[in-house]
Amino acid sequence: MPKKTKAKKTVKKKAQAKKRKKKVKATLTRERVLTESSDAAHELYNQSRFGNILEDGKVQLSLLEALYLMDKGKLLINDYRKKKVTFDDFIKKTKRVEPNFWIRYCVFKDIRDRGYIIKTALKFGADFRVYDRGVKPGEDHARWIIYPVHEGSALTWYEFAAKNRVAHSTKKRLMIGIVDNEGDVTYYEIKWIRP
């Protein structure tokens, strides 16, 4: 009897592991990615706040979120003709829409890999907003706004002051993510100090 019970448990564990590893299917449109309406897609949102759930049950992902999930082996992306999109194809297509995509992706990936939730911050006039570890959007406010820049790009004092003003007026900390040619990111947190 104990051997049969052990065998059943092993089969059950393998089935559960297989379920967990199933990739969510999605379709790439010009500026977004739509997943299938499935429990696995909803789990991406519920656990880590990837995308937004639409009325039809699909999850709408940003291009950055979709590439990250694809890179992690959690998402299978097809184009509108049902043709599989590879990692390199995805980057080529997104660079046409957003020339600064790779720099932004390097920062997005690095922050996600560190365990933070990162979302767009267009309404704040920034690229990203970042929440403390363990905090989900809607539970509390973001702590930082982040501007990704390439190490070779220049920023005028006027642009720098404007970014700092945005962070100060939204009561968030300003962080600049500088991406080098290898895709490594160095962060600088800037604070507004009154003399």
XYZ file of C-alpha atoms in Angstrom:
195
model
C 0.000 0.000 0.000
C 2.617 2.630 0.891
C 4.333 2.184 -2.521
C 1.098 2.929 -4.414
C 0.463 6.039 -2.334
C 4.028 7.238 -2.962
C 3.652 6.598 -6.712
C 0.378 8.546 -6.803
C 2.026 11.484 -5.025
C 4.916 11.469 -7.512
C 2.530 11.461 -10.492
C 0.492 14.247 -8.905
C 3.611 16.383 -8.289
C 4.758 15.921 -11.909
C 1.326 16.953 -13.192
C 1.375 20.058 -10.980
C 4.888 20.966 -12.153
C 3.806 20.567 -15.776
C 0.811 22.840 -15.168
C 3.034 25.513 -13.662
C 5.469 25.428 -16.580
C 2.760 25.890 -19.231
C 3.396 29.080 -21.178
C 0.662 31.643 -21.556
C -0.218 32.290 -25.199
C -0.330 35.892 -26.387
C -0.639 37.993 -29.533
C 1.607 40.926 -30.424
C -0.109 43.985 -31.808
C 1.736 47.183 -32.650
C 2.097 48.663 -29.164
C 0.851 45.984 -26.783
C 0.482 42.276 -26.204
C -2.805 40.540 -25.393
C -2.797 37.192 -23.631
C -5.368 34.459 -23.867
C -8.132 34.547 -21.282
C -6.867 31.865 -18.907
C -6.158 31.213 -15.248
C -2.422 31.204 -16.005
C -2.664 34.670 -17.591
C -4.654 35.987 -14.619
C -2.036 34.513 -12.290
C 0.653 36.683 -13.937
C -1.410 39.696 -12.940
C -2.468 38.499 -9.496
C 0.973 37.390 -8.318
C 3.234 40.060 -9.772
C 0.941 42.687 -11.305
C 1.985 42.112 -14.902
C -0.381 44.009 -17.214
C -4.045 44.852 -16.724
C -7.030 42.519 -16.894
C -9.504 43.565 -19.596
C -13.279 43.068 -19.570
C -13.026 40.024 -21.867
C -10.681 38.306 -19.395
C -7.515 38.801 -21.421
C -4.480 40.450 -19.861
C -3.055 43.429 -21.705
C 0.728 43.610 -21.291
C 3.079 46.422 -22.168
C 5.809 45.564 -24.652
C 8.344 45.606 -21.793
C 6.296 43.249 -19.629
C 5.746 40.874 -22.544
C 9.441 40.691 -23.451
C 10.360 40.109 -19.813
C 7.851 37.260 -19.462
C 8.984 35.821 -22.794
C 12.603 35.966 -21.594
C 11.601 34.147 -18.382
C 9.866 31.391 -20.379
C 6.371 32.259 -19.175
C 4.924 33.679 -22.381
C 4.611 32.407 -25.948
C 4.001 35.273 -28.365
C 2.567 35.081 -31.878
C 1.945 37.897 -34.335
C -1.462 38.646 -35.852
C -0.824 35.951 -38.522
C -0.330 33.323 -35.754
C 3.406 33.125 -36.540
C 5.696 32.605 -33.516
C 7.670 35.705 -32.530
C 11.232 35.071 -31.326
C 13.061 37.214 -28.768
C 15.126 38.925 -31.504
C 12.068 39.453 -33.743
C 10.237 41.028 -30.826
C 13.063 43.497 -30.181
C 13.259 44.448 -33.884
C 9.511 45.074 -34.051
C 9.413 47.111 -30.854
C 12.400 49.266 -31.799
C 10.368 50.469 -34.794
C 7.658 51.680 -32.427
C 9.958 52.839 -29.636
C 13.606 53.593 -30.548
C 14.729 53.722 -26.872
C 13.156 50.307 -26.145
C 16.330 48.347 -25.349
C 17.559 50.928 -22.798
C 14.164 50.945 -21.098
C 14.022 47.126 -21.147
C 17.424 46.815 -19.446
C 16.184 48.965 -16.546
C 12.785 47.221 -16.429
C 14.396 43.759 -16.351
C 16.943 44.728 -13.710
C 14.313 46.181 -11.378
C 11.994 43.164 -11.826
C 14.886 40.760 -11.236
C 15.577 42.572 -7.948
C 12.029 41.782 -6.797
C 10.333 45.146 -7.277
C 7.140 45.880 -9.213
C 7.764 48.425 -11.955
C 5.003 50.092 -13.967
C 4.823 52.954 -16.463
C 4.685 56.461 -15.038
C 3.497 58.507 -17.993
C 0.970 60.401 -15.886
C 3.872 61.524 -13.673
C 5.963 62.592 -16.645
C 8.488 59.791 -16.106
C 9.270 56.435 -17.682
C 8.635 54.190 -14.681
C 7.313 54.121 -11.155
C 8.675 51.518 -8.749
C 7.029 50.077 -5.660
C 8.787 48.770 -2.560
C 9.228 45.001 -2.380
C 6.015 43.297 -1.355
C 3.855 46.318 -2.224
C 1.446 46.029 -5.150
C 0.014 48.972 -7.080
C -3.192 50.089 -5.413
C -2.037 48.967 -1.965
C 0.327 51.909 -1.515
C 2.065 54.593 -3.562
C 5.208 54.041 -5.595
C 8.421 55.070 -3.876
C 10.527 56.013 -6.930
C 10.204 57.320 -10.424
C 12.933 56.168 -12.767
C 14.369 57.642 -15.936
C 16.482 55.202 -17.970
C 19.334 56.723 -19.986
C 22.231 55.327 -21.995
C 25.663 56.074 -20.548
C 26.641 57.918 -23.735
C 23.644 60.251 -23.809
C 23.712 63.797 -22.508
C 21.238 65.493 -20.201
C 21.081 69.273 -19.909
C 20.801 70.918 -16.510
C 17.346 72.110 -17.529
C 16.203 68.527 -18.283
C 17.800 67.275 -15.078
C 16.087 69.966 -12.985
C 12.740 69.227 -14.687
C 13.012 65.526 -13.807
C 13.889 66.400 -10.221
C 10.929 68.803 -10.028
C 8.541 66.087 -11.266
C 9.776 63.677 -8.592
C 9.514 66.305 -5.870
C 5.996 67.406 -6.867
C 4.725 63.791 -6.948
C 6.376 63.020 -3.584
C 8.528 60.294 -5.057
C 12.256 59.732 -5.068
C 14.049 60.342 -8.355
C 16.278 57.626 -9.701
C 18.310 57.692 -12.894
C 19.106 54.260 -14.362
C 22.243 54.498 -16.485
C 22.622 51.617 -18.937
C 26.070 50.758 -20.292
C 26.876 49.066 -23.611
C 26.679 45.600 -22.014
C 23.155 46.256 -20.690
C 24.257 46.587 -17.057
C 22.450 49.262 -15.057
C 23.815 51.637 -12.427
C 21.322 53.655 -10.382
C 21.701 57.105 -8.918
C 19.098 58.403 -6.511
C 18.757 62.162 -6.576
C 17.314 64.110 -3.666
C 16.045 67.656 -3.521
C 17.866 69.390 -0.659
C 17.132 72.872 0.589
C 20.132 74.751 2.001
